[in-house]
Short mmCIF file of C-alpha atoms and ligand atoms in Angstrom, two decimals:
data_model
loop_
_atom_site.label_atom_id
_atom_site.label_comp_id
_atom_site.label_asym_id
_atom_site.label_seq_id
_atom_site.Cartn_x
_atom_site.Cartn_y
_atom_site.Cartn_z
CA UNK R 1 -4.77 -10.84 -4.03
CA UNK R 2 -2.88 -7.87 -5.50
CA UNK R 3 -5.61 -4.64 -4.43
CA UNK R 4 -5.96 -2.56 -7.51
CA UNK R 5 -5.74 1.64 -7.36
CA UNK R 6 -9.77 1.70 -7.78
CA UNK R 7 -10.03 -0.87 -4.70
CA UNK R 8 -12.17 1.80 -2.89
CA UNK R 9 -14.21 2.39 -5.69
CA UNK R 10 -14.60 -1.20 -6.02
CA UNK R 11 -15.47 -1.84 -2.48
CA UNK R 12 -18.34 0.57 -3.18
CA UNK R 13 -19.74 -1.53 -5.87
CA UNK R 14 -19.63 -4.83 -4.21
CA UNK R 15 -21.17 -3.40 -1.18
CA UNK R 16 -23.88 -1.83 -3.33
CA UNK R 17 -24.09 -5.45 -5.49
CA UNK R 18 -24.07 -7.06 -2.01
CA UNK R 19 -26.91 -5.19 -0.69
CA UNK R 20 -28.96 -5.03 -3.67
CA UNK R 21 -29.60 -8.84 -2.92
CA UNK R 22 -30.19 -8.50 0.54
CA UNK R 23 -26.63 -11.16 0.94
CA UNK R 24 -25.16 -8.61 3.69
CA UNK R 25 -24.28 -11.04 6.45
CA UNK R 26 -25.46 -14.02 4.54
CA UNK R 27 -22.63 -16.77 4.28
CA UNK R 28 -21.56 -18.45 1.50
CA UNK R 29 -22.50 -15.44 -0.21
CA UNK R 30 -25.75 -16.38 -2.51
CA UNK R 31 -23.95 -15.20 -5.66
CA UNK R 32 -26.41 -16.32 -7.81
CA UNK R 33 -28.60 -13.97 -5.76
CA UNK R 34 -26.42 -11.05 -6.72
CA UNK R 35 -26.46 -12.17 -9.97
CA UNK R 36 -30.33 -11.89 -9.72
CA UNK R 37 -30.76 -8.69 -8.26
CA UNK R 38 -28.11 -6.94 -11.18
CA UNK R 39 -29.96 -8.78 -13.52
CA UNK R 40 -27.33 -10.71 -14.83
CA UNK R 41 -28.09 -13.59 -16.70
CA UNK R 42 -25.88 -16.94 -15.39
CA UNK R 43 -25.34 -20.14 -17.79
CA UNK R 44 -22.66 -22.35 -17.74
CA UNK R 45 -19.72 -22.72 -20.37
CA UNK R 46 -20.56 -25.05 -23.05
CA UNK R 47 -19.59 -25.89 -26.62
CA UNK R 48 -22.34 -24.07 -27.72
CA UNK R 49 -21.51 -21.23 -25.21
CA UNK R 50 -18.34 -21.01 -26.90
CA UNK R 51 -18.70 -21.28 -30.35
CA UNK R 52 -21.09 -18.53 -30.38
CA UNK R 53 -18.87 -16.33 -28.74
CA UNK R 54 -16.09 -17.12 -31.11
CA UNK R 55 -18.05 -16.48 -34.10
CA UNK R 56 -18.79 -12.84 -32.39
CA UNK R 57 -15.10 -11.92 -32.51
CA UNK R 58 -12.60 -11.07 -35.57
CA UNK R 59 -8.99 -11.04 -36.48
CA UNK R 60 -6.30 -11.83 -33.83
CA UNK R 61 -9.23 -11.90 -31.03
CA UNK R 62 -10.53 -14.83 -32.49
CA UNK R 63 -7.23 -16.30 -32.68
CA UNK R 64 -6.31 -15.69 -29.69
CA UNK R 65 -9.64 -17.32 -28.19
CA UNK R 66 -9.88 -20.30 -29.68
CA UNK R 67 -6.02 -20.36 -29.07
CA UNK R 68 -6.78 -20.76 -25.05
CA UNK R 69 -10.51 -22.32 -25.64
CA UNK R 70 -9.52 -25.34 -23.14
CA UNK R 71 -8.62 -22.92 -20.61
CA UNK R 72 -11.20 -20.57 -20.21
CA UNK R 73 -13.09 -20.37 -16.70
CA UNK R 74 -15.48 -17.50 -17.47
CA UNK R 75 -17.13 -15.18 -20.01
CA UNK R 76 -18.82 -11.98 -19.52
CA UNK R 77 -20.97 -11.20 -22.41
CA UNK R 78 -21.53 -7.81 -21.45
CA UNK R 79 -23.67 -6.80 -24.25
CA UNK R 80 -26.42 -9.17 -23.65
CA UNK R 81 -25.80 -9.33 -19.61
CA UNK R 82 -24.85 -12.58 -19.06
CA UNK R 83 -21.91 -14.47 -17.55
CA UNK R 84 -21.08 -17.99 -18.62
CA UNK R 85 -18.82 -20.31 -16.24
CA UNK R 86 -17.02 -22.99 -16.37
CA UNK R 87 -18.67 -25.45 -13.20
CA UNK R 88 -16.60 -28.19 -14.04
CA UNK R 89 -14.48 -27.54 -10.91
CA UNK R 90 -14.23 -26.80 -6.99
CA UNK R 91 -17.03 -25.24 -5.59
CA UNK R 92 -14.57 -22.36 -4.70
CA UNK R 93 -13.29 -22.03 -7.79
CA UNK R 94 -16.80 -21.29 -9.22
CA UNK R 95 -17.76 -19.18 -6.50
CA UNK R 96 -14.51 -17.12 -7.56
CA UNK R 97 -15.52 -17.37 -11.18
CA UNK R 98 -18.62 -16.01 -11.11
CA UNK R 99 -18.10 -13.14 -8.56
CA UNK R 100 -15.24 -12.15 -11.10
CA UNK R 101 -17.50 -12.22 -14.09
CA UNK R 102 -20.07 -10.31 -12.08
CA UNK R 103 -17.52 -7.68 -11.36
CA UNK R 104 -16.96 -7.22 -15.26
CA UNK R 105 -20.68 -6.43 -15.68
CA UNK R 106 -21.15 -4.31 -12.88
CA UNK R 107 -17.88 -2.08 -12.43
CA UNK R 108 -19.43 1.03 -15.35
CA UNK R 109 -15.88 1.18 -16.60
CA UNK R 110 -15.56 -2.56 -17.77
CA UNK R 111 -18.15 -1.26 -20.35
CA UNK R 112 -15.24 -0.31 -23.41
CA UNK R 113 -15.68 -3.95 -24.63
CA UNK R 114 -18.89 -6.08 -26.27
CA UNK R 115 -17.12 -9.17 -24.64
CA UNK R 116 -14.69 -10.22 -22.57
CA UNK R 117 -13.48 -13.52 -22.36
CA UNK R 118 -10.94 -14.97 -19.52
CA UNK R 119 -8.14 -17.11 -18.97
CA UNK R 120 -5.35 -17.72 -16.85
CA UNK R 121 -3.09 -15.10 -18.25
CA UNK R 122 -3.00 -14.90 -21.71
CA UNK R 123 -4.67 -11.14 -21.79
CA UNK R 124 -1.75 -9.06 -22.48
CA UNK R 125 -3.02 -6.08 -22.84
CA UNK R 126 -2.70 -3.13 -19.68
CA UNK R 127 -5.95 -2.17 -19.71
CA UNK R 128 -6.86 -5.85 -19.55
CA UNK R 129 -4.97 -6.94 -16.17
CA UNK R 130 -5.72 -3.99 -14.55
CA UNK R 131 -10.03 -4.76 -15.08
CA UNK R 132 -8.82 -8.25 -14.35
CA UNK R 133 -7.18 -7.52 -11.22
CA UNK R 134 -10.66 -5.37 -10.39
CA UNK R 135 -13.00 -7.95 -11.38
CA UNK R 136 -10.88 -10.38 -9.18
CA UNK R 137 -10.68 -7.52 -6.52
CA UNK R 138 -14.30 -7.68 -6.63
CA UNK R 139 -15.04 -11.43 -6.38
CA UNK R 140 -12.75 -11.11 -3.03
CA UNK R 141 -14.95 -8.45 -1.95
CA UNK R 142 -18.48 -9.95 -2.84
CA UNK R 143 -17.10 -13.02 -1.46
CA UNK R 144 -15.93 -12.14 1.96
CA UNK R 145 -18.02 -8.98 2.23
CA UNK R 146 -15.58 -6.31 3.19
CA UNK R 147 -15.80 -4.93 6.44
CA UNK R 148 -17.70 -8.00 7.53
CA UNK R 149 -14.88 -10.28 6.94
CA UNK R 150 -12.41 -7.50 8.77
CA UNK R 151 -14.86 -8.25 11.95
CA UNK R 152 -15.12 -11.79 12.61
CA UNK R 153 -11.33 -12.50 12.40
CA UNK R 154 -10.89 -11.17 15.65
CA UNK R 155 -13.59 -13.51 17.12
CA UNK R 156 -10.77 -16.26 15.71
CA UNK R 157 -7.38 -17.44 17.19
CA UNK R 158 -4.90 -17.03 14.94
CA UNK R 159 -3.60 -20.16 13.37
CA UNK R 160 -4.92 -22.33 10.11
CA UNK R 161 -7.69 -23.52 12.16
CA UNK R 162 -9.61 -20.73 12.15
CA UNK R 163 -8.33 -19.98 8.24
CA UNK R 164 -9.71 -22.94 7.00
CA UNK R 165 -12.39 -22.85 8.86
CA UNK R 166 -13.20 -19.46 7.38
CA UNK R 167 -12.91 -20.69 4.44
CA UNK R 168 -15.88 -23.45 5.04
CA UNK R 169 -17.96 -20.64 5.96
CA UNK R 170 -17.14 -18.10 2.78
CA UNK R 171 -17.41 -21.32 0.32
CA UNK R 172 -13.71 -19.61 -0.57
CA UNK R 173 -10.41 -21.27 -0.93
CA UNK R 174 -7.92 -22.04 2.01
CA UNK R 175 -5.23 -20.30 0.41
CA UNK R 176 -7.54 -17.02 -0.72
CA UNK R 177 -8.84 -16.86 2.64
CA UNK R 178 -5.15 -17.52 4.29
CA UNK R 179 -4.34 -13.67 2.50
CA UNK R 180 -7.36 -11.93 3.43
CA UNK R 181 -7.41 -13.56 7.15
CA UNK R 182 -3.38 -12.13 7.20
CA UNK R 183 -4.29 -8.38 6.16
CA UNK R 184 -7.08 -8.24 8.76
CA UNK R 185 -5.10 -9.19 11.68
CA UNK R 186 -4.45 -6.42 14.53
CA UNK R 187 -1.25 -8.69 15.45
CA UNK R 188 1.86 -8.93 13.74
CA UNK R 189 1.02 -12.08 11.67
CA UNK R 190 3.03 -12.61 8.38
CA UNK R 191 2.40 -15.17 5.90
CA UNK R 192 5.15 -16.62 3.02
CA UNK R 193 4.61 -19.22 0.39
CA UNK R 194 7.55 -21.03 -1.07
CA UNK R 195 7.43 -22.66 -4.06
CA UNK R 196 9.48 -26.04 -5.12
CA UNK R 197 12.45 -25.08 -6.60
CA UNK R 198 12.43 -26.01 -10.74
CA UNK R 199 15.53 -27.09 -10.91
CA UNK R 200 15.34 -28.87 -7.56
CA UNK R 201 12.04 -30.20 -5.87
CA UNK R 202 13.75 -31.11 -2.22
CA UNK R 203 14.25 -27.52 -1.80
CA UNK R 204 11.47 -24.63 -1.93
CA UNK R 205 12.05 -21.12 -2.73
CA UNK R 206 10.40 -18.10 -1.16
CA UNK R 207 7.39 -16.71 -3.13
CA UNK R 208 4.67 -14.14 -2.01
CA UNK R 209 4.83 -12.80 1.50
CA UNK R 210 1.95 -10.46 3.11
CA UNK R 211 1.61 -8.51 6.48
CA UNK R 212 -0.62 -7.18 8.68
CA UNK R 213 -0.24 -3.83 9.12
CA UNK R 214 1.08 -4.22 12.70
CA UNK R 215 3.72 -6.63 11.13
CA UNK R 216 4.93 -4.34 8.42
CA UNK R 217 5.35 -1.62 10.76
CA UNK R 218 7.36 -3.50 13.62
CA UNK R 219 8.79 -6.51 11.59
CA UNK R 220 9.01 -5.11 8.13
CA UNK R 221 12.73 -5.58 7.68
CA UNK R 222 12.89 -9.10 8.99
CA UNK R 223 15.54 -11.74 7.59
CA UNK R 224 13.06 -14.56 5.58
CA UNK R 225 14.77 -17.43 4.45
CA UNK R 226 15.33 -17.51 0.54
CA UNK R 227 14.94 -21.35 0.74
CA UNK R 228 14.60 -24.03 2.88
CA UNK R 229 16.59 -26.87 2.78
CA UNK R 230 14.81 -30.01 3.54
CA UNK R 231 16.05 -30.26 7.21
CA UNK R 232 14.24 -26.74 8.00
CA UNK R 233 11.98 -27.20 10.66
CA UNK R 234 9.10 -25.90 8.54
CA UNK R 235 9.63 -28.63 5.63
CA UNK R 236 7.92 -31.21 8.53
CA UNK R 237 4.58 -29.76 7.26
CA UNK R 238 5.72 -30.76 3.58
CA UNK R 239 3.47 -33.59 2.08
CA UNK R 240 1.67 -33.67 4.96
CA UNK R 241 -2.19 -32.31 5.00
CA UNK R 242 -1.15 -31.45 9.07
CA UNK R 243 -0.93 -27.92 10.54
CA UNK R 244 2.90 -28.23 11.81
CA UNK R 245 4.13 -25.28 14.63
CA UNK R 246 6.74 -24.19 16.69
CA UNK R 247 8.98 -21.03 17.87
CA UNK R 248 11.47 -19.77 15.66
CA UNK R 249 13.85 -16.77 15.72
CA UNK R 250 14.29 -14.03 13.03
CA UNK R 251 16.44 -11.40 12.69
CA UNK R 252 15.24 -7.67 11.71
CA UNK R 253 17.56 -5.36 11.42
CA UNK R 254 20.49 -6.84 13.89
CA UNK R 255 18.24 -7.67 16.61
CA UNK R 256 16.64 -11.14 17.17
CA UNK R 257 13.07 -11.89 17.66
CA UNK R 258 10.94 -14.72 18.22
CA UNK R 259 8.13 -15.67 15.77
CA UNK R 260 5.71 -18.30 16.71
CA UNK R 261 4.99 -20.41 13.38
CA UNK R 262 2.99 -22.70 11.54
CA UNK R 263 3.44 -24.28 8.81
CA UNK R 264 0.67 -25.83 5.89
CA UNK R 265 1.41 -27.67 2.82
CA UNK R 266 -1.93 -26.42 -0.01
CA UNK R 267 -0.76 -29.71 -2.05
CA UNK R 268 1.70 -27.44 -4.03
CA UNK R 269 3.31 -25.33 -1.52
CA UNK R 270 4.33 -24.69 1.55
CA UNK R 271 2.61 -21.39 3.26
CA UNK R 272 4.44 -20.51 6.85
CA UNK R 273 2.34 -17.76 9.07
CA UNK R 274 4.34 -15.68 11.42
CA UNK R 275 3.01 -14.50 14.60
CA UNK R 276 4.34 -12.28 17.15
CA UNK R 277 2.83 -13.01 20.20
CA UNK R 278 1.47 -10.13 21.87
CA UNK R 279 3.27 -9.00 25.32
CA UNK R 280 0.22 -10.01 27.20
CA UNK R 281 0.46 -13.50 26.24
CA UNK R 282 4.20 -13.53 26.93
CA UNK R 283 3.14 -12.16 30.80
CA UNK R 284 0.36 -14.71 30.92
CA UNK R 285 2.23 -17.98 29.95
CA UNK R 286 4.86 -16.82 32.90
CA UNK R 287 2.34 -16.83 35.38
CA UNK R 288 1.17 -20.32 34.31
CA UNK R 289 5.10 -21.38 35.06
CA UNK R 290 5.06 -19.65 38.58
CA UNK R 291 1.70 -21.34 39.36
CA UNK R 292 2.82 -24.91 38.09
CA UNK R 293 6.27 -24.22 39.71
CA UNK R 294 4.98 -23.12 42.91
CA UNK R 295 2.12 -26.12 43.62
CA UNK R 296 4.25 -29.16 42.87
ZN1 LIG D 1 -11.74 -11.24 -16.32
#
């Protein structure tokens, strides 16, 4: 989730959407609640949905519309205050949907448009990725209520466990709630994706990596590998739906450190969280030696 420059001024607005339907605290977020309260009409994407949109739009908009018809997930028909999505999909994936669409109709600014229709990435346009990247900002938001969200991760462990069991209780996405569980963390906890390679699928390549802010400060220059080969201890998690975990060490800077990991295979790649175990723990798992040591 890339945070937009507004992202406090979006925060405001799904708090205010949030409580406006009395869903503060209320998990999986009752979005069609908030739709509800911000009277915001909800139907689903149909032909008919469609075709009436397209014969609202003119010139290369049209074009470019019916162009990416079979890929559309969501329409917000500001003018008439309704959002249509696609529900043929994951439960998560709708949730996502229509928070995003909500955020179209309620962030003021979205208002320069009579429609707005989405797609994977075929809106070129600047001013169109950046209200994308708000609206999707805002789904985030609605969906694991801000500050909320920031709150219960530190009633979890940290591991996958707890992420996907998050995830149960937000009606979000592993891998969404993987990011936003990684951010929140007081520890240093780091988490990388890697990708398979196109030219090669045996080997995956490092994609996205995100910190907590503990991590960026005392880990931020660490050594990540670029790929792994497939005898890298993480690639045991690969085609596997199994949480894999062990120590590793990583360099940052010239000094070496060790990372406990895990590692999680999403069905197309490979995410590997980084943890730094705090000191305490390192103190405590000693003492468990000299106990075992000293009674046997
Ligand atoms: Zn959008």
């Amino acid at each position: 989730m890339v945070r937009p420059e507004s992202a406090d001024e979006v925060s405001k607005y799904a708090m205010r959407t949030l409580r406006a339907a009395d869903a503060l605290g209320k998990l999986p977020t009752p979005m069609d609640d908030l739709l509800a309260a911000a009277k915001i009409g909800n139907l689903q994407i149909d032909e008919e949905a469609k075709e009436n949109f397209s014969a609202r739009l003119i010139g290369a908009a049209k074009n470019e519309f019916n162009l990416m018809w079979e890929r559309i997930r969501g329409i917000a028909d500001l003018r008439k205050r309704i959002i249509y999505v696609d529900e043929n999909t994951t439960l998560p994936r709708i949730l996502f949907a229509k928070g995003h669409e909500l955020g179209h109709e309620v962030l003021s600014w979205h208002y320069l448009d009579p429609g707005r229709f989405d797609d994977e990435k075929s809106l070129t346009e600047e001013a169109e990725e950046i209200f994308d990247m708000e609206a999707n900002f805002f789904s985030a938001e609605v969906i694991f209520q801000g500050g909320n969200f920031t709150r219960l991760v530190r009633d979890y462990n940290v591991g996958f466990d707890s992420i996907f069991h998050l995830a149960d209780m937000h009606g979000a996405s592993r891998h969404a709630t993987a990011w936003r569980y990684v951010e929140e963390q007081d520890e240093s906890v780091a988490l990388v994706i890697y990708w398979p390679s196109r030219f090669n699928s045996e080997i995956l390549r490092r994609g996205k990596v995100v910190a907590s802010p503990n991590f960026l400060l005392n880990f931020g220059d660490i050594d990540l590998p670029e790929q792994l080969d497939p005898g890298h201890s993480w690639m045991a998690a690969q085609a596997s739906n199994l949480v894999f975990g062990d120590m590793i060490s990583l360099t940052c800077g010239n000094v070496a450190f060790r990372f406990e990991w895990e590692a999680w295979w999403n069905g197309y790649g490979l995410l590997v969280m980084l943890r730094r175990k705090p000191k305490l723990h390192f103190v405590r798992d000693l003492v468990d030696k000299v106990t075992i040591a000293s009674s046997s």
